[in-house]
Amino acid sequence: MTEDRMPLSELLQKAGDGDFLRAVAERVLQILMETDVEGLIGAGRHERSAERLNWRNGYRERTLDTRLGSLNLKIPKLRQGSYFPPFLEARKTTEKALVAVIQEAWIGGVSTRRVDELVQAMGLSGISKSQVSKLCKDIDERVNAFLNRSLEGDWPYLWLDATYLKVREGGRIVSVAAIIAVAANTDGRREIVGLGIGPSEAETFWGGFLKTLVKRGLKGVKLVISDAHEGLKAAIQRVIGASWQRCRVHFMRNALAYVPKGQHTVVAAAIRQAFLQPDRETAGQVWRHVADQLRPKFEKLARLMDEAEHDVLAYMVFPAQHRTKLHSTNPLERLNKEVKRRADVVGIFPNEDAIKRLIGAVLMEQNDEWQTQNRYMQIEGFAEPQTTALERTPLQITPKAA
């Protein structure tokens, strides 16, 4: 410890220097790390000992931002295993992915002024392509392992939603959809089961994406919940053979587009009466009754309701305790907001691999968090959906709330 105290004595003699406190902080933290590593190794530097458990293997530099300024630390490396000081916070996978994407955009010469400012604020100037490649490789391996993992058991419910991002392609900036797939298994737990990137309206894309999920083990799907993307219904029937639930929230937005703004509240309340019914048959009767009442004044809205009845009310034949989670893609809203928040930092992605790297890291961390929480659905409700007669009959009952 004498060797460690000497530099501190010299620093104390330089108390008048402007960087005195920062230099002292650097030295103190360096001493703490050296002492910590000595305990892990079982021997001091250059010390011969029968109790030695490991050997030193140089240093790696790390900058720590504090109120005293940026401290330049040298973290000891070990031949076997690794050492990370407890007073530093290891970067999360998402943060590493974000850094990698920004670096890649910067090196590729595709950055905007906003990305330029962010890169400089993070102190990433002078990053070499080899360093970026190494960082990206580590993230890609973990993200790909997560996104391509095998899916065990049955997954009765599948939610699909798209987030649109900008990417450079052939010298142009185009918009692509990042399709996120979340499923609930018969244990009542939900997991993020897939990520696809492509044109969301194309049936071939939807079909290919769903086929990859099936190939990885997705089975037992009874209901798929999503917005009304073109080509999706056909792909669901062709690949999975499950029922389709049109997102109720998105449908209401589409429906109210045919109504003057001043009457949105009244019309929305009328349509929602169908959602309060205890079963699918009663809900269908109320739905058609409301459509007929609105028809004289809002013909286009009534026609939309006629076409969408079975798609919007598909969830009503499933267990009542699950319905609040099945009628829309709202369970993915928080996840999509986090994805968007991360993507907005980048702005324009340099390529689709960068999208997969960053968004995949966000999804991986969110999935881990979900596994530490309680069940998402009641396990008792997982049973075959009821089947009811859905013939169009005159309304003969008074609607009542469930």
Tab-separated table of C-alpha atoms in Angstrom:
chain	number	residue	atom	x	y	z
A	1	MET	CA	0.000	0.000	0.000
A	2	THR	CA	3.058	2.296	0.413
A	3	GLU	CA	3.430	2.487	-3.352
A	4	ASP	CA	-0.212	3.560	-3.644
A	5	ARG	CA	0.098	6.317	-1.005
A	6	MET	CA	3.120	8.008	-2.604
A	7	PRO	CA	1.237	9.355	-5.633
A	8	LEU	CA	-1.483	10.717	-3.317
A	9	SER	CA	1.147	12.606	-1.322
A	10	GLU	CA	2.459	14.134	-4.520
A	11	LEU	CA	-1.062	15.113	-5.536
A	12	LEU	CA	-1.665	16.841	-2.217
A	13	GLN	CA	1.360	19.029	-2.879
A	14	LYS	CA	-0.349	20.202	-6.112
A	15	ALA	CA	-3.473	21.444	-4.379
A	16	GLY	CA	-3.290	24.708	-6.282
A	17	ASP	CA	-3.725	23.054	-9.687
A	18	GLY	CA	-7.166	23.321	-11.317
A	19	ASP	CA	-7.363	19.562	-11.967
A	20	PHE	CA	-6.363	18.620	-8.429
A	21	LEU	CA	-9.709	17.153	-7.288
A	22	ARG	CA	-10.200	15.258	-10.530
A	23	ALA	CA	-6.691	13.791	-10.307
A	24	VAL	CA	-7.223	12.755	-6.700
A	25	ALA	CA	-10.538	11.098	-7.584
A	26	GLU	CA	-8.902	9.186	-10.435
A	27	ARG	CA	-6.109	7.977	-8.176
A	28	VAL	CA	-8.421	6.951	-5.333
A	29	LEU	CA	-10.625	4.926	-7.651
A	30	GLN	CA	-7.562	3.352	-9.240
A	31	ILE	CA	-6.314	2.290	-5.806
A	32	LEU	CA	-9.726	0.799	-4.985
A	33	MET	CA	-9.674	-1.251	-8.188
A	34	GLU	CA	-6.112	-2.467	-7.637
A	35	THR	CA	-6.944	-3.532	-4.078
A	36	ASP	CA	-10.118	-5.255	-5.241
A	37	VAL	CA	-8.253	-7.186	-7.933
A	38	GLU	CA	-5.535	-8.245	-5.482
A	39	GLY	CA	-8.238	-9.863	-3.356
A	40	LEU	CA	-9.663	-11.718	-6.367
A	41	ILE	CA	-6.244	-12.923	-7.523
A	42	GLY	CA	-4.998	-13.865	-4.070
A	43	ALA	CA	-1.658	-12.104	-4.552
A	44	GLY	CA	-0.240	-8.626	-5.020
A	45	ARG	CA	1.503	-7.352	-8.139
A	46	HIS	CA	4.677	-9.417	-8.897
A	47	GLU	CA	4.074	-11.416	-5.699
A	48	ARG	CA	4.755	-15.148	-5.653
A	49	SER	CA	2.133	-16.993	-3.664
A	50	ALA	CA	0.814	-20.535	-3.424
A	51	GLU	CA	-2.645	-19.056	-2.873
A	52	ARG	CA	-2.689	-17.257	-6.236
A	53	LEU	CA	-5.937	-17.914	-8.145
A	54	ASN	CA	-5.451	-15.827	-11.286
A	55	TRP	CA	-3.085	-13.465	-13.125
A	56	ARG	CA	-3.305	-9.905	-14.394
A	57	ASN	CA	-3.596	-9.295	-18.109
A	58	GLY	CA	-3.155	-5.563	-18.708
A	59	TYR	CA	-5.826	-2.858	-18.593
A	60	ARG	CA	-8.758	-1.495	-20.538
A	61	GLU	CA	-9.631	2.171	-20.472
A	62	ARG	CA	-13.002	3.501	-19.331
A	63	THR	CA	-14.209	7.056	-18.896
A	64	LEU	CA	-16.388	7.908	-15.904
A	65	ASP	CA	-18.347	11.174	-16.105
A	66	THR	CA	-18.654	12.961	-12.756
A	67	ARG	CA	-19.292	16.476	-11.458
A	68	LEU	CA	-15.520	16.850	-11.238
A	69	GLY	CA	-15.239	16.141	-14.942
A	70	SER	CA	-14.407	13.020	-16.934
A	71	LEU	CA	-12.196	10.581	-15.028
A	72	ASN	CA	-9.890	8.406	-17.128
A	73	LEU	CA	-9.714	5.010	-15.439
A	74	LYS	CA	-7.710	1.896	-16.262
A	75	ILE	CA	-9.734	-1.187	-15.378
A	76	PRO	CA	-7.520	-4.228	-14.642
A	77	LYS	CA	-8.015	-7.252	-16.913
A	78	LEU	CA	-7.607	-10.884	-15.852
A	79	ARG	CA	-6.361	-13.874	-17.812
A	80	GLN	CA	-9.296	-15.977	-16.647
A	81	GLY	CA	-12.743	-14.454	-16.293
A	82	SER	CA	-13.353	-10.728	-16.090
A	83	TYR	CA	-13.375	-7.948	-13.540
A	84	PHE	CA	-15.698	-4.954	-13.407
A	85	PRO	CA	-15.502	-2.453	-10.546
A	86	PRO	CA	-18.694	-2.259	-8.446
A	87	PHE	CA	-18.820	1.557	-8.533
A	88	LEU	CA	-19.294	1.547	-12.333
A	89	GLU	CA	-22.535	0.559	-14.039
A	90	ALA	CA	-22.127	-1.863	-16.893
A	91	ARG	CA	-23.735	-0.692	-20.106
A	92	LYS	CA	-26.980	-2.463	-20.901
A	93	THR	CA	-27.281	-4.357	-24.163
A	94	THR	CA	-29.671	-1.695	-25.458
A	95	GLU	CA	-27.159	1.074	-24.737
A	96	LYS	CA	-24.414	-0.873	-26.515
A	97	ALA	CA	-26.706	-1.365	-29.489
A	98	LEU	CA	-27.548	2.321	-29.568
A	99	VAL	CA	-23.863	3.257	-29.496
A	100	ALA	CA	-23.123	0.738	-32.244
A	101	VAL	CA	-25.868	2.070	-34.518
A	102	ILE	CA	-24.740	5.676	-34.083
A	103	GLN	CA	-21.128	4.706	-34.680
A	104	GLU	CA	-22.033	2.800	-37.805
A	105	ALA	CA	-24.010	5.744	-39.166
A	106	TRP	CA	-21.154	8.100	-38.314
A	107	ILE	CA	-18.451	6.008	-39.978
A	108	GLY	CA	-20.639	5.349	-43.014
A	109	GLY	CA	-21.008	9.079	-43.594
A	110	VAL	CA	-24.798	9.010	-43.266
A	111	SER	CA	-25.212	10.982	-40.050
A	112	THR	CA	-27.335	14.102	-39.657
A	113	ARG	CA	-26.469	17.164	-37.578
A	114	ARG	CA	-28.462	15.712	-34.703
A	115	VAL	CA	-26.573	12.434	-34.754
A	116	ASP	CA	-23.309	14.367	-35.122
A	117	GLU	CA	-24.015	16.330	-31.957
A	118	LEU	CA	-24.988	13.182	-30.085
A	119	VAL	CA	-21.827	11.357	-31.139
A	120	GLN	CA	-19.659	14.222	-29.924
A	121	ALA	CA	-21.606	14.484	-26.657
A	122	MET	CA	-20.985	10.777	-26.031
A	123	GLY	CA	-17.268	11.181	-26.724
A	124	LEU	CA	-17.264	8.721	-29.616
A	125	SER	CA	-14.872	10.584	-31.911
A	126	GLY	CA	-12.041	8.547	-33.338
A	127	ILE	CA	-13.908	5.205	-33.353
A	128	SER	CA	-12.391	2.779	-35.824
A	129	LYS	CA	-14.313	0.413	-38.069
A	130	SER	CA	-12.716	-2.599	-36.365
A	131	GLN	CA	-13.997	-1.404	-32.983
A	132	VAL	CA	-17.496	-0.934	-34.375
A	133	SER	CA	-17.375	-4.364	-36.009
A	134	LYS	CA	-16.345	-6.031	-32.757
A	135	LEU	CA	-19.075	-4.321	-30.763
A	136	CYS	CA	-21.744	-5.111	-33.360
A	137	LYS	CA	-20.718	-8.761	-33.555
A	138	ASP	CA	-21.177	-9.273	-29.828
A	139	ILE	CA	-24.633	-7.649	-29.858
A	140	ASP	CA	-25.757	-9.441	-33.025
A	141	GLU	CA	-24.916	-12.862	-31.588
A	142	ARG	CA	-27.027	-12.265	-28.498
A	143	VAL	CA	-29.939	-10.650	-30.332
A	144	ASN	CA	-30.038	-13.352	-33.027
A	145	ALA	CA	-29.975	-16.096	-30.400
A	146	PHE	CA	-32.975	-14.460	-28.718
A	147	LEU	CA	-34.980	-13.815	-31.903
A	148	ASN	CA	-34.314	-17.298	-33.338
A	149	ARG	CA	-34.827	-19.343	-30.154
A	150	SER	CA	-37.122	-22.387	-30.223
A	151	LEU	CA	-40.691	-21.900	-28.991
A	152	GLU	CA	-41.970	-24.681	-26.733
A	153	GLY	CA	-45.584	-25.551	-25.915
A	154	ASP	CA	-48.839	-24.013	-27.172
A	155	TRP	CA	-49.376	-20.280	-27.745
A	156	PRO	CA	-53.147	-19.616	-28.005
A	157	TYR	CA	-52.880	-15.839	-28.482
A	158	LEU	CA	-50.637	-13.895	-30.833
A	159	TRP	CA	-50.393	-10.089	-31.078
A	160	LEU	CA	-48.823	-8.390	-34.099
A	161	ASP	CA	-48.060	-4.706	-34.448
A	162	ALA	CA	-45.897	-2.575	-36.718
A	163	THR	CA	-43.656	0.403	-35.991
A	164	TYR	CA	-42.461	2.395	-38.987
A	165	LEU	CA	-38.810	3.429	-39.208
A	166	LYS	CA	-36.641	5.205	-41.771
A	167	VAL	CA	-33.644	3.478	-43.335
A	168	ARG	CA	-31.189	4.214	-46.155
A	169	GLU	CA	-31.566	1.896	-49.105
A	170	GLY	CA	-29.730	2.283	-52.397
A	171	GLY	CA	-29.013	5.950	-51.772
A	172	ARG	CA	-32.634	6.698	-50.852
A	173	ILE	CA	-34.418	7.081	-47.526
A	174	VAL	CA	-37.358	4.665	-47.321
A	175	SER	CA	-39.881	3.700	-44.655
A	176	VAL	CA	-39.980	0.105	-43.427
A	177	ALA	CA	-42.102	-1.644	-40.841
A	178	ALA	CA	-40.613	-3.366	-37.828
A	179	ILE	CA	-43.184	-6.072	-37.046
A	180	ILE	CA	-43.193	-7.168	-33.406
A	181	ALA	CA	-44.843	-10.459	-32.429
A	182	VAL	CA	-45.911	-11.150	-28.845
A	183	ALA	CA	-47.613	-14.374	-27.770
A	184	ALA	CA	-49.167	-15.779	-24.593
A	185	ASN	CA	-48.705	-19.444	-23.726
A	186	THR	CA	-50.944	-21.810	-21.760
A	187	ASP	CA	-49.032	-20.961	-18.574
A	188	GLY	CA	-50.503	-17.468	-18.784
A	189	ARG	CA	-47.165	-15.825	-19.581
A	190	ARG	CA	-46.367	-13.589	-22.536
A	191	GLU	CA	-43.153	-13.444	-24.491
A	192	ILE	CA	-41.788	-11.519	-27.431
A	193	VAL	CA	-41.506	-14.240	-30.051
A	194	GLY	CA	-40.371	-12.462	-33.199
A	195	LEU	CA	-39.216	-9.387	-35.088
A	196	GLY	CA	-39.585	-8.884	-38.819
A	197	ILE	CA	-38.544	-5.992	-41.047
A	198	GLY	CA	-40.173	-5.269	-44.386
A	199	PRO	CA	-43.195	-3.754	-46.190
A	200	SER	CA	-46.127	-4.361	-43.831
A	201	GLU	CA	-48.812	-4.326	-46.542
A	202	ALA	CA	-47.332	-7.171	-48.576
A	203	GLU	CA	-48.958	-10.586	-48.074
A	204	THR	CA	-45.736	-12.319	-49.072
A	205	PHE	CA	-43.912	-10.557	-46.226
A	206	TRP	CA	-46.577	-11.441	-43.665
A	207	GLY	CA	-46.653	-15.036	-44.868
A	208	GLY	CA	-42.871	-15.374	-44.722
A	209	PHE	CA	-42.738	-13.861	-41.232
A	210	LEU	CA	-45.448	-16.155	-39.883
A	211	LYS	CA	-43.749	-19.172	-41.448
A	212	THR	CA	-40.545	-18.426	-39.545
A	213	LEU	CA	-42.544	-18.356	-36.294
A	214	VAL	CA	-44.149	-21.715	-37.104
A	215	LYS	CA	-40.793	-23.184	-38.069
A	216	ARG	CA	-39.381	-22.168	-34.674
A	217	GLY	CA	-42.191	-24.015	-32.891
A	218	LEU	CA	-45.140	-21.603	-32.665
A	219	LYS	CA	-48.270	-23.760	-32.496
A	220	GLY	CA	-51.701	-23.945	-30.917
A	221	VAL	CA	-52.594	-20.380	-31.998
A	222	LYS	CA	-56.333	-19.719	-31.680
A	223	LEU	CA	-56.494	-15.965	-32.163
A	224	VAL	CA	-54.260	-13.354	-33.840
A	225	ILE	CA	-54.763	-9.717	-32.814
A	226	SER	CA	-53.569	-6.912	-35.090
A	227	ASP	CA	-54.531	-3.822	-37.034
A	228	ALA	CA	-56.213	-4.257	-40.410
A	229	HIS	CA	-53.059	-4.622	-42.528
A	230	GLU	CA	-53.651	-5.612	-46.135
A	231	GLY	CA	-52.677	-9.203	-46.789
A	232	LEU	CA	-52.467	-10.183	-43.109
A	233	LYS	CA	-55.807	-11.997	-42.905
A	234	ALA	CA	-54.957	-14.147	-45.908
A	235	ALA	CA	-51.517	-14.941	-44.493
A	236	ILE	CA	-53.032	-15.946	-41.128
A	237	GLN	CA	-55.477	-18.332	-42.754
A	238	ARG	CA	-52.858	-19.772	-45.086
A	239	VAL	CA	-50.032	-20.230	-42.561
A	240	ILE	CA	-51.599	-20.497	-39.102
A	241	GLY	CA	-55.297	-21.203	-39.658
A	242	ALA	CA	-56.398	-19.132	-36.639
A	243	SER	CA	-59.138	-16.557	-36.101
A	244	TRP	CA	-58.311	-12.902	-36.587
A	245	GLN	CA	-59.211	-10.095	-34.179
A	246	ARG	CA	-59.192	-6.616	-35.663
A	247	CYS	CA	-57.803	-4.168	-33.123
A	248	ARG	CA	-60.840	-2.533	-31.542
A	249	VAL	CA	-59.040	0.735	-30.833
A	250	HIS	CA	-57.874	1.140	-34.436
A	251	PHE	CA	-61.351	0.252	-35.704
A	252	MET	CA	-62.956	2.984	-33.572
A	253	ARG	CA	-60.558	5.551	-35.024
A	254	ASN	CA	-61.447	4.447	-38.547
A	255	ALA	CA	-65.175	4.447	-37.761
A	256	LEU	CA	-65.224	7.936	-36.236
A	257	ALA	CA	-63.566	9.330	-39.356
A	258	TYR	CA	-67.049	9.101	-40.953
A	259	VAL	CA	-68.642	11.172	-38.171
A	260	PRO	CA	-68.440	14.927	-37.490
A	261	LYS	CA	-66.134	15.657	-34.570
A	262	GLY	CA	-68.939	17.098	-32.464
A	263	GLN	CA	-70.757	13.724	-32.487
A	264	HIS	CA	-67.772	11.470	-31.799
A	265	THR	CA	-68.658	10.952	-28.142
A	266	VAL	CA	-72.286	9.935	-28.787
A	267	VAL	CA	-71.498	7.589	-31.676
A	268	ALA	CA	-68.566	5.965	-29.872
A	269	ALA	CA	-70.731	5.339	-26.793
A	270	ALA	CA	-73.386	3.693	-28.954
A	271	ILE	CA	-70.909	1.344	-30.645
A	272	ARG	CA	-69.295	0.429	-27.310
A	273	GLN	CA	-72.615	-0.961	-26.072
A	274	ALA	CA	-71.806	-4.098	-28.049
A	275	PHE	CA	-68.548	-4.547	-26.136
A	276	LEU	CA	-70.398	-4.574	-22.783
A	277	GLN	CA	-72.433	-7.684	-23.599
A	278	PRO	CA	-71.748	-11.034	-21.882
A	279	ASP	CA	-71.425	-13.207	-25.012
A	280	ARG	CA	-70.780	-13.084	-28.742
A	281	GLU	CA	-74.365	-13.674	-29.842
A	282	THR	CA	-75.784	-10.829	-27.780
A	283	ALA	CA	-72.922	-8.562	-28.782
A	284	GLY	CA	-73.657	-9.247	-32.446
A	285	GLN	CA	-77.309	-8.385	-32.020
A	286	VAL	CA	-76.480	-5.080	-30.327
A	287	TRP	CA	-73.840	-4.327	-32.974
A	288	ARG	CA	-76.329	-4.752	-35.844
A	289	HIS	CA	-79.004	-2.795	-33.987
A	290	VAL	CA	-76.611	0.170	-33.531
A	291	ALA	CA	-75.540	-0.037	-37.185
A	292	ASP	CA	-79.186	0.130	-38.305
A	293	GLN	CA	-79.820	3.135	-36.058
A	294	LEU	CA	-76.813	4.988	-37.507
A	295	ARG	CA	-77.498	4.025	-41.128
A	296	PRO	CA	-79.890	6.856	-42.103
A	297	LYS	CA	-77.437	9.555	-41.010
A	298	PHE	CA	-74.065	7.824	-41.407
A	299	GLU	CA	-74.393	5.340	-44.243
A	300	LYS	CA	-70.639	4.792	-44.726
A	301	LEU	CA	-70.144	4.120	-41.026
A	302	ALA	CA	-73.010	1.609	-40.996
A	303	ARG	CA	-71.544	-0.145	-44.036
A	304	LEU	CA	-68.153	-0.332	-42.296
A	305	MET	CA	-69.817	-1.883	-39.239
A	306	ASP	CA	-71.552	-4.461	-41.438
A	307	GLU	CA	-68.234	-5.492	-42.959
A	308	ALA	CA	-66.230	-5.486	-39.716
A	309	GLU	CA	-68.628	-7.176	-37.269
A	310	HIS	CA	-67.037	-10.618	-37.212
A	311	ASP	CA	-63.486	-9.236	-37.160
A	312	VAL	CA	-64.068	-6.713	-34.342
A	313	LEU	CA	-66.096	-9.132	-32.170
A	314	ALA	CA	-63.965	-12.238	-32.755
A	315	TYR	CA	-62.534	-12.091	-29.215
A	316	MET	CA	-66.018	-12.492	-27.665
A	317	VAL	CA	-66.033	-16.288	-28.155
A	318	PHE	CA	-62.949	-16.666	-25.963
A	319	PRO	CA	-62.883	-16.951	-22.144
A	320	ALA	CA	-64.314	-13.874	-20.419
A	321	GLN	CA	-61.287	-13.518	-18.114
A	322	HIS	CA	-59.022	-13.065	-21.156
A	323	ARG	CA	-61.103	-10.646	-23.215
A	324	THR	CA	-59.687	-7.411	-21.797
A	325	LYS	CA	-56.289	-8.429	-23.213
A	326	LEU	CA	-57.588	-9.763	-26.550
A	327	HIS	CA	-59.694	-7.010	-28.115
A	328	SER	CA	-56.798	-4.760	-29.221
A	329	THR	CA	-53.054	-4.357	-29.592
A	330	ASN	CA	-52.975	-2.011	-26.578
A	331	PRO	CA	-50.854	-4.491	-24.560
A	332	LEU	CA	-48.041	-3.634	-27.010
A	333	GLU	CA	-48.455	0.132	-26.663
A	334	ARG	CA	-45.823	0.593	-23.943
A	335	LEU	CA	-43.394	-1.656	-25.781
A	336	ASN	CA	-43.861	0.290	-29.018
A	337	LYS	CA	-43.277	3.581	-27.209
A	338	GLU	CA	-39.945	2.304	-25.884
A	339	VAL	CA	-38.962	1.088	-29.346
A	340	LYS	CA	-39.869	4.458	-30.848
A	341	ARG	CA	-37.987	6.353	-28.149
A	342	ARG	CA	-34.803	4.444	-28.941
A	343	ALA	CA	-35.288	4.670	-32.703
A	344	ASP	CA	-35.914	8.432	-32.606
A	345	VAL	CA	-32.408	8.941	-31.220
A	346	VAL	CA	-30.961	7.421	-34.394
A	347	GLY	CA	-33.405	9.082	-36.786
A	348	ILE	CA	-32.352	7.386	-40.034
A	349	PHE	CA	-30.870	3.909	-39.763
A	350	PRO	CA	-27.889	3.100	-41.997
A	351	ASN	CA	-29.287	-0.343	-42.897
A	352	GLU	CA	-31.796	-2.999	-41.788
A	353	ASP	CA	-29.162	-4.833	-39.744
A	354	ALA	CA	-28.857	-1.727	-37.568
A	355	ILE	CA	-32.636	-1.758	-37.000
A	356	LYS	CA	-32.570	-5.407	-36.001
A	357	ARG	CA	-29.605	-4.787	-33.695
A	358	LEU	CA	-31.155	-1.903	-31.771
A	359	ILE	CA	-34.818	-2.953	-31.714
A	360	GLY	CA	-33.854	-6.557	-31.010
A	361	ALA	CA	-31.851	-5.453	-27.972
A	362	VAL	CA	-34.822	-3.438	-26.667
A	363	LEU	CA	-37.129	-6.440	-27.110
A	364	MET	CA	-34.678	-8.804	-25.417
A	365	GLU	CA	-34.462	-6.619	-22.330
A	366	GLN	CA	-38.247	-6.151	-22.178
A	367	ASN	CA	-38.810	-9.886	-22.478
A	368	ASP	CA	-36.457	-10.538	-19.569
A	369	GLU	CA	-38.401	-8.027	-17.482
A	370	TRP	CA	-41.716	-9.720	-18.292
A	371	GLN	CA	-40.411	-13.068	-17.057
A	372	THR	CA	-39.856	-11.622	-13.572
A	373	GLN	CA	-43.463	-10.383	-13.328
A	374	ASN	CA	-46.666	-12.206	-12.446
A	375	ARG	CA	-48.662	-14.157	-15.012
A	376	TYR	CA	-50.154	-11.985	-17.724
A	377	MET	CA	-53.361	-14.043	-17.951
A	378	GLN	CA	-55.317	-16.324	-15.657
A	379	ILE	CA	-54.242	-19.868	-16.356
A	380	GLU	CA	-57.729	-21.241	-15.591
A	381	GLY	CA	-59.186	-19.548	-18.648
A	382	PHE	CA	-57.150	-21.449	-21.238
A	383	ALA	CA	-59.745	-23.695	-22.847
A	384	GLU	CA	-61.326	-24.218	-26.234
A	385	PRO	CA	-63.331	-21.119	-27.259
A	386	GLN	CA	-67.097	-21.459	-27.162
A	387	THR	CA	-68.972	-21.696	-30.443
A	388	THR	CA	-72.298	-19.929	-30.793
A	389	ALA	CA	-74.876	-19.423	-33.502
A	390	LEU	CA	-74.246	-16.047	-35.088
A	391	GLU	CA	-77.247	-15.865	-37.423
A	392	ARG	CA	-78.498	-12.359	-38.091
A	393	THR	CA	-81.751	-12.081	-36.102
A	394	PRO	CA	-83.868	-9.096	-35.019
A	395	LEU	CA	-82.926	-7.518	-31.712
A	396	GLN	CA	-85.350	-8.918	-29.105
A	397	ILE	CA	-83.565	-8.204	-25.829
A	398	THR	CA	-82.556	-5.161	-23.864
A	399	PRO	CA	-78.743	-4.826	-23.751
A	400	LYS	CA	-77.222	-5.010	-20.313
A	401	ALA	CA	-73.724	-4.444	-19.018
A	402	ALA	CA	-71.569	-7.450	-18.181
